[in-house]
Short mmCIF file of C-alpha atoms and ligand atoms in Angstrom, two decimals:
data_model
loop_
_atom_site.label_atom_id
_atom_site.label_comp_id
_atom_site.label_asym_id
_atom_site.label_seq_id
_atom_site.Cartn_x
_atom_site.Cartn_y
_atom_site.Cartn_z
CA UNK A 826 -3.61 17.52 2.57
CA UNK A 827 -1.28 16.82 5.63
CA UNK A 828 -2.28 13.52 7.01
CA UNK A 829 -2.05 14.33 11.17
CA UNK A 830 0.37 12.36 12.69
CA UNK A 831 0.04 11.87 16.51
CA UNK A 832 3.64 13.64 17.95
CA UNK A 833 4.49 14.89 14.49
CA UNK A 834 1.92 16.49 13.36
CA UNK A 835 2.29 19.89 15.69
CA UNK A 836 1.86 23.87 15.27
CA UNK A 837 5.58 24.07 13.21
CA UNK A 838 4.83 21.14 10.79
CA UNK A 839 0.79 22.31 10.39
CA UNK A 840 1.50 25.77 9.28
CA UNK A 841 4.51 24.80 7.26
CA UNK A 842 2.17 22.69 5.12
CA UNK A 843 -0.35 25.28 5.26
CA UNK A 844 1.82 28.16 4.80
CA UNK A 845 3.62 25.79 1.75
CA UNK A 846 -0.01 25.84 -0.24
CA UNK A 847 -1.30 22.32 1.63
CA UNK A 848 -3.54 22.16 4.38
CA UNK A 849 -1.99 21.47 7.64
CA UNK A 850 -3.86 19.18 10.33
CA UNK A 851 -3.19 19.10 13.78
CA UNK A 852 -3.10 15.62 15.36
CA UNK A 853 -4.76 16.10 18.95
CA UNK A 854 -4.16 12.46 19.69
CA UNK A 855 -4.08 12.21 22.98
CA UNK A 856 -3.45 15.51 24.07
CA UNK A 857 -5.94 17.24 26.92
CA UNK A 858 -8.25 20.00 25.53
CA UNK A 859 -5.26 22.77 27.41
CA UNK A 860 -2.74 21.28 25.56
CA UNK A 861 -4.99 21.56 21.74
CA UNK A 862 -5.76 24.86 22.65
CA UNK A 863 -2.24 26.11 23.40
CA UNK A 864 -1.22 23.91 20.02
CA UNK A 865 -3.98 26.12 17.87
CA UNK A 866 -2.93 29.25 19.26
CA UNK A 867 0.76 28.62 18.16
CA UNK A 868 0.00 27.33 14.85
CA UNK A 869 -2.22 30.75 14.37
CA UNK A 870 0.67 32.31 15.13
CA UNK A 871 2.34 31.27 12.66
CA UNK A 872 0.22 30.63 9.84
CA UNK A 873 -1.19 34.13 9.26
CA UNK A 874 -4.95 33.64 8.14
CA UNK A 875 -4.18 30.42 6.05
CA UNK A 876 -6.66 27.72 6.77
CA UNK A 877 -5.84 24.61 9.01
CA UNK A 878 -7.91 21.37 10.04
CA UNK A 879 -7.78 19.13 13.76
CA UNK A 880 -8.03 15.54 13.62
CA UNK A 881 -9.85 14.67 16.67
CA UNK A 882 -9.45 10.60 17.72
CA UNK A 883 -13.33 9.74 18.17
CA UNK A 884 -12.44 7.35 21.51
CA UNK A 885 -10.19 10.31 23.23
CA UNK A 886 -12.13 10.41 26.93
CA UNK A 887 -12.63 14.01 26.33
CA UNK A 888 -13.59 14.26 23.16
CA UNK A 889 -17.37 16.61 23.55
CA UNK A 890 -14.34 19.09 25.66
CA UNK A 891 -12.28 19.08 22.56
CA UNK A 892 -14.68 19.62 19.84
CA UNK A 893 -15.90 22.44 22.03
CA UNK A 894 -11.93 23.77 22.52
CA UNK A 895 -12.26 23.29 18.18
CA UNK A 896 -15.41 25.74 18.14
CA UNK A 897 -14.17 28.59 20.70
CA UNK A 898 -11.09 29.10 18.24
CA UNK A 899 -13.09 29.16 15.00
CA UNK A 900 -11.47 26.06 13.64
CA UNK A 901 -13.22 25.55 9.84
CA UNK A 902 -12.21 22.16 9.51
CA UNK A 903 -12.38 18.50 11.85
CA UNK A 904 -11.08 15.24 10.91
CA UNK A 905 -12.67 12.62 13.26
CA UNK A 906 -10.55 9.74 13.12
CA UNK A 907 -10.11 5.80 14.89
CA UNK A 908 -14.27 5.24 14.44
CA UNK A 909 -17.20 5.74 12.82
CA UNK A 910 -18.78 9.03 14.24
CA UNK A 911 -22.83 9.64 14.82
CA UNK A 912 -24.64 11.95 13.23
CA UNK A 913 -25.25 14.04 16.87
CA UNK A 914 -21.70 14.43 16.94
CA UNK A 915 -21.95 15.19 13.24
CA UNK A 916 -24.31 17.88 13.65
CA UNK A 917 -22.44 19.51 16.79
CA UNK A 918 -19.56 20.58 14.20
CA UNK A 919 -21.76 21.58 11.47
CA UNK A 920 -23.92 24.04 13.21
CA UNK A 921 -20.77 25.80 14.65
CA UNK A 922 -19.68 26.05 11.25
CA UNK A 923 -17.16 23.61 11.10
CA UNK A 924 -16.54 21.21 8.06
CA UNK A 925 -16.94 17.40 9.66
CA UNK A 926 -14.78 15.10 7.73
CA UNK A 927 -13.89 11.70 8.43
CA UNK A 928 -12.25 8.04 6.96
CA UNK A 929 -14.72 5.82 4.92
CA UNK A 930 -13.30 2.17 5.18
CA UNK A 931 -15.26 0.78 3.14
CA UNK A 932 -18.54 1.52 0.28
CA UNK A 933 -21.07 1.06 2.83
CA UNK A 934 -19.51 3.77 5.38
CA UNK A 935 -18.93 6.28 3.29
CA UNK A 936 -22.74 6.27 1.91
CA UNK A 937 -23.84 6.63 5.57
CA UNK A 938 -21.79 9.41 6.35
CA UNK A 939 -23.26 11.05 3.37
CA UNK A 940 -26.70 10.33 4.14
CA UNK A 941 -25.62 11.79 7.78
CA UNK A 942 -24.33 14.61 6.73
CA UNK A 943 -20.51 14.34 6.79
CA UNK A 944 -19.08 17.49 4.75
CA UNK A 945 -15.87 15.22 3.00
CA UNK A 946 -14.52 11.98 3.59
CA UNK A 947 -10.76 10.43 3.14
CA UNK A 948 -10.31 7.05 1.93
CA UNK A 949 -6.98 6.00 3.09
CA UNK A 950 -5.68 2.31 1.90
CA UNK A 951 -3.76 -0.12 3.95
CA UNK A 952 -0.49 0.98 2.27
CA UNK A 953 -0.21 4.01 4.66
CA UNK A 954 1.22 4.58 8.06
CA UNK A 955 0.05 4.02 11.23
CA UNK A 956 -3.30 2.47 11.93
CA UNK A 957 -4.59 1.34 9.09
CA UNK A 958 -7.79 -1.08 7.60
CA UNK A 959 -7.67 -4.02 5.15
CA UNK A 960 -7.46 -2.84 1.61
CA UNK A 961 -5.33 -1.19 -0.60
CA UNK A 962 -5.91 2.34 -1.77
CA UNK A 963 -6.30 1.26 -5.30
CA UNK A 964 -8.84 -0.97 -4.71
CA UNK A 965 -11.07 1.68 -1.86
CA UNK A 966 -10.23 4.12 -4.86
CA UNK A 967 -11.97 2.44 -7.33
CA UNK A 968 -15.32 1.41 -5.83
CA UNK A 969 -15.84 4.48 -3.81
CA UNK A 970 -15.24 7.29 -6.18
CA UNK A 971 -17.50 6.42 -9.02
CA UNK A 972 -20.25 6.02 -6.12
CA UNK A 973 -19.56 8.96 -4.06
CA UNK A 974 -20.23 12.17 -6.06
CA UNK A 975 -22.26 14.35 -3.25
CA UNK A 976 -19.31 15.31 -1.37
CA UNK A 977 -15.31 15.83 -1.77
CA UNK A 978 -13.37 12.56 -1.40
CA UNK A 979 -9.71 12.61 -0.68
CA UNK A 980 -7.27 9.70 -1.02
CA UNK A 981 -4.68 8.55 1.47
CA UNK A 982 -2.36 5.98 1.88
CA UNK A 983 1.20 5.46 -0.41
CA UNK A 984 0.82 9.10 -1.91
CA UNK A 985 4.35 9.90 -2.90
CA UNK A 986 4.22 11.78 -6.64
CA UNK A 987 2.58 14.23 -8.69
CA UNK A 988 1.68 11.41 -11.42
CA UNK A 989 -0.18 9.16 -9.00
CA UNK A 990 -2.25 12.06 -7.73
CA UNK A 991 -3.43 13.43 -11.04
CA UNK A 992 -4.51 9.68 -11.67
CA UNK A 993 -6.99 10.35 -8.32
CA UNK A 994 -8.17 13.76 -9.63
CA UNK A 995 -9.06 12.14 -13.36
CA UNK A 996 -11.02 9.45 -11.04
CA UNK A 997 -13.02 12.10 -9.05
CA UNK A 998 -10.66 12.56 -5.57
CA UNK A 999 -10.93 16.05 -4.84
CA UNK A 1000 -7.07 15.98 -3.64
CA UNK A 1001 -4.67 13.80 -1.77
CA UNK A 1002 -3.52 13.19 1.99
CA UNK A 1003 0.12 13.00 2.56
CA UNK A 1004 1.98 11.65 6.20
CA UNK A 1005 5.02 9.89 5.20
CA UNK A 1006 6.61 12.24 3.28
CA UNK A 1007 6.06 15.04 5.94
CA UNK A 1008 7.05 13.23 8.81
CA UNK A 1009 10.63 13.43 7.20
CA UNK A 1010 10.47 17.12 6.24
CA UNK A 1011 12.96 19.36 7.90
CA UNK A 1012 10.31 21.10 9.47
CA UNK A 1013 8.99 18.04 11.24
CA UNK A 1014 10.01 17.71 15.39
CA UNK A 1015 10.76 14.17 14.43
CA UNK A 1016 14.01 13.01 16.27
CA UNK A 1017 16.91 12.77 13.76
CA UNK A 1018 17.19 9.17 14.35
CA UNK A 1019 13.52 8.36 13.71
CA UNK A 1020 14.16 10.78 10.36
CA UNK A 1021 17.08 8.43 9.31
CA UNK A 1022 15.30 5.21 9.83
CA UNK A 1023 12.78 6.69 6.92
CA UNK A 1024 15.40 8.05 4.89
CA UNK A 1025 17.19 4.34 4.80
CA UNK A 1026 14.09 2.33 4.39
CA UNK A 1027 13.13 0.67 1.46
CA UNK A 1028 8.94 0.23 0.68
CA UNK A 1029 9.44 -3.55 1.47
CA UNK A 1030 10.80 -2.71 4.96
CA UNK A 1031 7.31 -2.05 6.58
CA UNK A 1032 5.31 -4.75 8.86
CA UNK A 1033 1.60 -4.63 9.97
CA UNK A 1034 0.72 -5.77 13.19
CA UNK A 1035 -0.59 -9.16 14.18
CA UNK A 1036 -3.54 -9.55 16.30
CA UNK A 1037 -2.87 -12.80 18.42
CA UNK A 1038 -6.54 -13.11 20.67
CA UNK A 1039 -10.06 -12.02 18.89
CA UNK A 1040 -10.73 -11.03 22.80
CA UNK A 1041 -8.41 -8.25 22.27
CA UNK A 1042 -9.24 -6.75 19.19
CA UNK A 1043 -6.14 -4.97 17.70
CA UNK A 1044 -5.97 -2.24 14.86
CA UNK A 1045 -3.18 -3.03 12.54
CA UNK A 1046 -0.49 -0.65 12.61
CA UNK A 1047 1.96 -0.06 9.77
CA UNK A 1048 5.72 0.47 10.82
CA UNK A 1049 9.12 -0.09 9.52
CA UNK A 1050 10.00 -3.28 11.14
CA UNK A 1051 11.82 -3.03 14.44
CA UNK A 1052 12.00 -4.32 18.11
CA UNK A 1053 8.71 -3.22 18.60
CA UNK A 1054 6.95 -4.85 16.41
CA UNK A 1055 8.42 -8.17 18.58
CA UNK A 1056 7.81 -6.19 21.52
CA UNK A 1057 4.12 -5.70 20.88
CA UNK A 1058 3.71 -9.30 19.81
CA UNK A 1059 4.92 -9.67 23.63
CA UNK A 1060 2.56 -7.60 25.52
CA UNK A 1061 -0.17 -8.77 23.71
CA UNK A 1062 0.81 -12.02 25.34
CA UNK A 1063 1.18 -11.17 28.96
CA UNK A 1064 -1.85 -9.09 28.92
CA UNK A 1065 -3.59 -12.24 27.74
CA UNK A 1066 -1.78 -14.12 30.23
CA UNK A 1067 -2.93 -11.68 32.80
CA UNK A 1068 -6.35 -11.45 32.26
CA UNK A 1069 -6.43 -15.49 31.97
CA UNK A 1070 -5.28 -15.47 35.55
CA UNK A 1071 -7.86 -13.00 36.67
CA UNK A 1072 -5.15 -10.27 36.96
CA UNK A 1073 -6.56 -7.46 34.56
CA UNK A 1074 -10.36 -7.34 33.21
CA UNK A 1075 -10.69 -7.40 29.65
CA UNK A 1076 -11.69 -3.53 29.32
CA UNK A 1077 -8.46 -3.28 31.20
CA UNK A 1078 -6.59 -5.29 28.77
CA UNK A 1079 -7.74 -4.01 25.54
CA UNK A 1080 -7.28 -0.34 27.26
CA UNK A 1081 -3.72 -1.35 27.03
CA UNK A 1082 -2.92 -2.83 24.69
CA UNK A 1083 -4.11 -0.22 22.44
CA UNK A 1084 -2.42 2.54 24.51
CA UNK A 1085 1.22 0.70 23.60
CA UNK A 1086 1.31 2.14 20.04
CA UNK A 1087 1.06 5.69 21.32
CA UNK A 1088 3.94 5.42 24.10
CA UNK A 1089 6.13 3.33 21.94
CA UNK A 1090 5.57 5.97 18.79
CA UNK A 1091 6.28 9.10 21.38
CA UNK A 1092 9.52 7.20 22.50
CA UNK A 1093 10.44 6.51 18.64
CA UNK A 1094 9.19 10.44 17.75
CA UNK A 1095 10.63 12.38 20.93
CA UNK A 1096 13.49 10.71 22.53
CA UNK A 1097 14.83 9.22 19.25
CA UNK A 1098 14.71 5.22 20.65
CA UNK A 1099 14.54 3.98 17.09
CA UNK A 1100 15.13 -0.08 18.14
CA UNK A 1101 12.10 -0.26 20.36
CA UNK A 1102 10.08 2.77 19.73
CA UNK A 1103 7.11 2.49 17.10
CA UNK A 1104 8.48 3.69 13.59
CA UNK A 1105 5.23 4.24 12.08
CA UNK A 1106 5.33 4.71 8.35
CA UNK A 1107 3.74 3.42 5.15
CA UNK A 1108 5.26 1.99 2.15
CA UNK A 1109 5.98 4.89 0.09
CA UNK A 1110 9.16 5.39 2.59
CA UNK A 1111 11.08 3.82 0.25
CA UNK A 1112 10.68 6.82 -2.12
CA UNK A 1113 12.20 9.14 0.66
CA UNK A 1114 16.31 10.11 -0.05
CA UNK A 1115 16.82 12.69 2.22
CA UNK A 1116 15.23 15.31 4.85
CA UNK A 1117 13.52 17.95 2.47
CA UNK A 1118 11.60 21.23 3.34
CA UNK A 1119 8.07 20.81 3.50
CA UNK A 1120 8.08 23.50 0.27
CA UNK A 1121 10.42 21.52 -1.66
CA UNK A 1122 7.86 18.29 -0.84
CA UNK A 1123 4.98 19.74 -1.86
CA UNK A 1124 6.98 21.96 -4.82
CA UNK A 1125 8.67 18.41 -6.24
CA UNK A 1126 5.11 16.87 -6.06
CA UNK A 1127 3.32 20.18 -8.16
CA UNK A 1128 5.94 20.08 -10.84
CA UNK A 1129 5.75 16.33 -11.61
CA UNK A 1130 1.99 16.09 -11.28
CA UNK A 1131 2.68 19.21 -14.20
CA UNK A 1132 5.12 17.74 -16.46
CA UNK A 1133 2.96 14.42 -16.07
CA UNK A 1134 -0.19 16.20 -17.64
CA UNK A 1135 1.86 17.75 -20.02
CA UNK A 1136 4.14 14.86 -21.54
CA UNK A 1137 1.25 12.49 -20.91
CA UNK A 1138 -1.90 14.30 -21.56
CA UNK A 1139 -1.08 17.30 -23.84
CA UNK A 1140 1.04 15.97 -25.83
CA UNK A 1141 0.86 12.49 -26.48
CA UNK A 1142 0.44 11.86 -29.95
C1 LIG B 1480 3.82 8.40 12.31
C2 LIG B 1480 2.40 8.09 12.07
C3 LIG B 1480 1.07 8.55 12.71
C4 LIG B 1480 -0.34 8.91 12.68
N1 LIG B 1480 -1.25 9.43 13.16
C5 LIG B 1480 -2.15 9.70 13.05
C6 LIG B 1480 -3.34 10.17 13.75
O1 LIG B 1480 -2.84 10.27 14.73
N2 LIG B 1480 -4.83 10.34 13.13
C7 LIG B 1480 -4.72 9.72 11.94
O2 LIG B 1480 -6.06 10.10 11.62
N3 LIG B 1480 -4.09 9.20 11.18
C8 LIG B 1480 -2.39 9.10 11.84
N4 LIG B 1480 -1.36 8.85 10.93
C9 LIG B 1480 -2.06 8.34 9.62
C10 LIG B 1480 -1.83 9.63 8.28
O3 LIG B 1480 -2.46 10.85 8.74
C11 LIG B 1480 -1.61 9.97 6.56
O4 LIG B 1480 -3.25 9.59 6.73
C12 LIG B 1480 -1.49 8.78 6.42
O5 LIG B 1480 0.29 8.97 6.47
C13 LIG B 1480 -1.42 8.56 4.71
O6 LIG B 1480 -0.67 7.48 4.22
P1 LIG B 1480 1.16 7.36 3.78
O7 LIG B 1480 1.70 7.54 5.48
O8 LIG B 1480 1.32 6.48 2.94
O9 LIG B 1480 1.53 9.06 3.59
C14 LIG B 1480 -0.07 8.60 11.04
C15 LIG B 1480 0.53 8.10 9.99
C16 LIG B 1480 2.23 8.30 10.20
C17 LIG B 1480 2.84 8.08 9.33
#
């Protein structure tokens, strides 16, 4: 699966992933319902009947309208991100013949999601790029895969080779989700300077954002270290100061902090401001040596998986 990436997973990348044998997912992020419909139509034009999905952020103010756009356009898979979906929401999606998929940050959430009707789960470790949880991919996989057998489970965070995919499949996963590698693909619309930062980075170069005040909770974000990391800390400080002086309400402050990353990522991805824009990337960025076509990224992973199976499992004495 292609992991949805805000500003990056638009029709060109999504259709390239599905056309190359993967499963592309549009990142709706902060798009309006009209913008989402346009992206869906453009993807369909490039994709010739192959399947793809749409990733929706639960706290989007127009979430119901966005789901209606997916229903109207006969989307087959919706991936719900940025929170825990309700039974009603999952029901609304499924009753329209759409598969509902979401993220499970823990075994208890995974079990609850299965109980309320989710069709598939993604477990994403803290090695991943973008907004992350607290636990690593390998630990989540060992905790969740043996317990969840009623629905397919996909593994995300730190996937860069066929070898690791073979091992997660052997442990019971149905597939893996990749973000960072595709962000640096030829078909990704990310600015050349953004991609160059990925090519230059090692796995040591990513950092996780920190929260300054429990009144203003922050979902941690993993990105390549640059000024955005420090700017985010300064931004939080200024919001907390404004709140303490009665200049903004708590909810206004929380919203402003939440919106920081969307604007900051756009500046880096679209405008190429790689000094102060956010360079969201997973630790696997260290494996990227050059910009490659999506087809080559997928072919490399598949042939690596095949030779690993052959050498390790078939020819092993
Ligand atoms: C630049 C960037 C933006 C992302 N935006 C989103 C998003 O909008 N919605 C979402 O569910 N996940 C988002 N993710 C997470 C990816 O979909 C995917 O799960 C993750 O990148 C997988 O881990 P990896 O980076 O190690 O491959 C983003 C990741 C990156 C790198």
